[in-house]
Coordinates of C-alpha atoms in Angstrom, one line a residue:
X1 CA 115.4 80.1 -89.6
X2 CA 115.9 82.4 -86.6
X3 CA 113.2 82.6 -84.1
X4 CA 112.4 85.8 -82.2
X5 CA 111.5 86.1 -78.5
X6 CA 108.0 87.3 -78.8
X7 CA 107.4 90.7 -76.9
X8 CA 104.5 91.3 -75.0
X9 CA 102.1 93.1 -77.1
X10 CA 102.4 97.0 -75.7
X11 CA 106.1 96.4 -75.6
X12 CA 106.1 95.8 -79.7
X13 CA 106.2 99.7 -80.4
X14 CA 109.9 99.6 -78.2
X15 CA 111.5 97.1 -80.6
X16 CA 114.5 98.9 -81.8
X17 CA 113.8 97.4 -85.4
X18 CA 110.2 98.6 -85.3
X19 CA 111.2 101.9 -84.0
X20 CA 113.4 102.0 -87.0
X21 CA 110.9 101.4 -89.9
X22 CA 108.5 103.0 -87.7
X23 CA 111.0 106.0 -88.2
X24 CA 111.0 105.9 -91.8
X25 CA 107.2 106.7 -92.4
X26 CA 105.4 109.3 -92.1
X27 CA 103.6 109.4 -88.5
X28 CA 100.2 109.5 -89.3
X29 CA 100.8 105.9 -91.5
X30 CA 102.9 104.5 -88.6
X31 CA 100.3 105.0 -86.3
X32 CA 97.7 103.0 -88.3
X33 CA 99.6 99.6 -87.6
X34 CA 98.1 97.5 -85.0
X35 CA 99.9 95.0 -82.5
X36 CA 99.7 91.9 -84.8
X37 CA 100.8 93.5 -87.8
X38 CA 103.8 95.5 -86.0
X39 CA 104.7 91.5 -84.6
X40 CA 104.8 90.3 -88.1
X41 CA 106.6 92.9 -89.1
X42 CA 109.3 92.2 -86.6
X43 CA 109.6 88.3 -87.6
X44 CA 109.8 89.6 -91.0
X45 CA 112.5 92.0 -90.3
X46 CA 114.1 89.4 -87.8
X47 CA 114.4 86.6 -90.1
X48 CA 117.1 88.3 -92.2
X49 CA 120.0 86.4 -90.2
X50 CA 122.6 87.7 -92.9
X51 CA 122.3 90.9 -90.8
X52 CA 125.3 90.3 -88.8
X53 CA 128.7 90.1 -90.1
X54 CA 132.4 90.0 -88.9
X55 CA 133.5 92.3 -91.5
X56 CA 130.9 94.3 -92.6
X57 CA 132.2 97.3 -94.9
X58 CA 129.8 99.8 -96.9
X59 CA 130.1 102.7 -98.8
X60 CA 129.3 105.1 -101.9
X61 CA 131.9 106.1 -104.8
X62 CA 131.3 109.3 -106.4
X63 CA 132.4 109.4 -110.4
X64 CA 132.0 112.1 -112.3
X65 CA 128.0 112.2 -111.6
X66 CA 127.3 108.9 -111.0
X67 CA 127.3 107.6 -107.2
X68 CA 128.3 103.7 -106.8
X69 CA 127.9 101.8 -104.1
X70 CA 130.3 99.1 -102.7
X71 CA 129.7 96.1 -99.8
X72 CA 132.3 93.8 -98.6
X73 CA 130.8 91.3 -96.5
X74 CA 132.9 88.7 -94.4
X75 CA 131.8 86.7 -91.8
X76 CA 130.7 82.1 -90.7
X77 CA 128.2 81.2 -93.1
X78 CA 125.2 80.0 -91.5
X79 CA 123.1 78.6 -94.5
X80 CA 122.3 74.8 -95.2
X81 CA 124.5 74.7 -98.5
X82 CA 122.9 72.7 -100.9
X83 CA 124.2 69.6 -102.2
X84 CA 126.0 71.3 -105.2
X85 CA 127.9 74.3 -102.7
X86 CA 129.3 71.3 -100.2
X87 CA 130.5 69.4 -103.2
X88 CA 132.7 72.8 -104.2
X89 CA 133.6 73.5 -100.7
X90 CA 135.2 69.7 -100.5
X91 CA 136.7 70.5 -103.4
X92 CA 138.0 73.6 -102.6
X93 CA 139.3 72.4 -99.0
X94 CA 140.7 69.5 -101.1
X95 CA 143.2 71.6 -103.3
X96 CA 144.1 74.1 -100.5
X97 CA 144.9 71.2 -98.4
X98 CA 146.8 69.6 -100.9
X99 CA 149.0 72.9 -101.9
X100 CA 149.7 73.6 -98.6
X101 CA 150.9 70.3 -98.4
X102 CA 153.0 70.3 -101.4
X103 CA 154.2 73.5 -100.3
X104 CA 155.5 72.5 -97.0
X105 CA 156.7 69.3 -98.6
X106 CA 159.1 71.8 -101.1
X107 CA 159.7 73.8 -97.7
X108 CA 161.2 71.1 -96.1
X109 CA 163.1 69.2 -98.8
X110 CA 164.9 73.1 -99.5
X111 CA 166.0 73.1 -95.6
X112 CA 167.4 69.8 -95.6
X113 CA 169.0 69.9 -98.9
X114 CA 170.3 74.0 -97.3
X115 CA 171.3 71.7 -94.0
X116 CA 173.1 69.0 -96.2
X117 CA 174.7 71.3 -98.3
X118 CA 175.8 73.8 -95.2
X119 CA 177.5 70.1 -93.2
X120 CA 179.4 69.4 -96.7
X121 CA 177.4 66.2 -97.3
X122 CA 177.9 65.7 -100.8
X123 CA 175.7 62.7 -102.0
X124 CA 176.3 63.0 -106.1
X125 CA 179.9 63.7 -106.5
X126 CA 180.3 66.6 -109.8
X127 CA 176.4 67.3 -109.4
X128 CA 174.9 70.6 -107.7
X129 CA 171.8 72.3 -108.3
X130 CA 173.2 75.5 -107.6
X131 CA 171.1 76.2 -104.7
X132 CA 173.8 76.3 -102.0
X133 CA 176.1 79.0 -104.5
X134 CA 172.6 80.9 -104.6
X135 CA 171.9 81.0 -101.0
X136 CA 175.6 81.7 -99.9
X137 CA 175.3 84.6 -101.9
X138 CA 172.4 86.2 -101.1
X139 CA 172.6 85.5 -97.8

């Protein structure tokens, strides 16, 4: 959990947080908070790490009379997985690995077979998979 850099207590009211909720009450209210409760406040507020995003997009749909909201959230994830989430992201990393893999593998065996078929080299005499005619004519 994040920790804050505790403020001096008349310097708690300048927080940019506190100003914020501060904001969003009526005056009369905000001025009833003392220093220790506008502290807690702030590590309250503070401790919300998932605050801060690389792609943070927001914003409200209008249909017919009904107003939807939308948030697409991108960015490192900074939690302690548990044991179940790091099994799942092995996984995951697993398969992507081993498509890009296989991928790169059928990559390289078209180019070579493109190569051996562009030199003449013909290795089964009678036998073509067609590939070559393909490629000659789209290309």
């Amino acid at each position: 959990m994040p920790t804050l850099t505790p403020l001096p207590p008349s310097d708690i009211r300048r927080d940019p947080s506190i100003q914020h909720l501060l904001g969003r009450m009526p005056q009369e209210i905000a001025d009833t908070f003392t220093e220790a409760q506008l502290a807690s406040l702030r590590l309250a507020l503070g401790a919300r790490s998932w605050g801060r995003h690389a792609v943070d997009i927001r914003g409200t749909v209008v249909f017919w009379r009904w107003r939807y909201y939308y948030v697409f959230l991108l960015g490192r994830n900074r939690r302690e997985l548990s044991r179940r989430e790091k099994q799942l992201s092995l996984l995951l990393q697993a398969v992507f690995l081993s498509v890009l893999l296989l991928l790169s593998t059928l990559l390289g065996l078209l180019v070579l077979y493109l190569v051996k078929s562009a030199l003449g080299i013909d290795l089964f005499p009678g036998f073509s998979l067609g590939i070559w005619s393909w490629f000659k004519q789209q290309f």
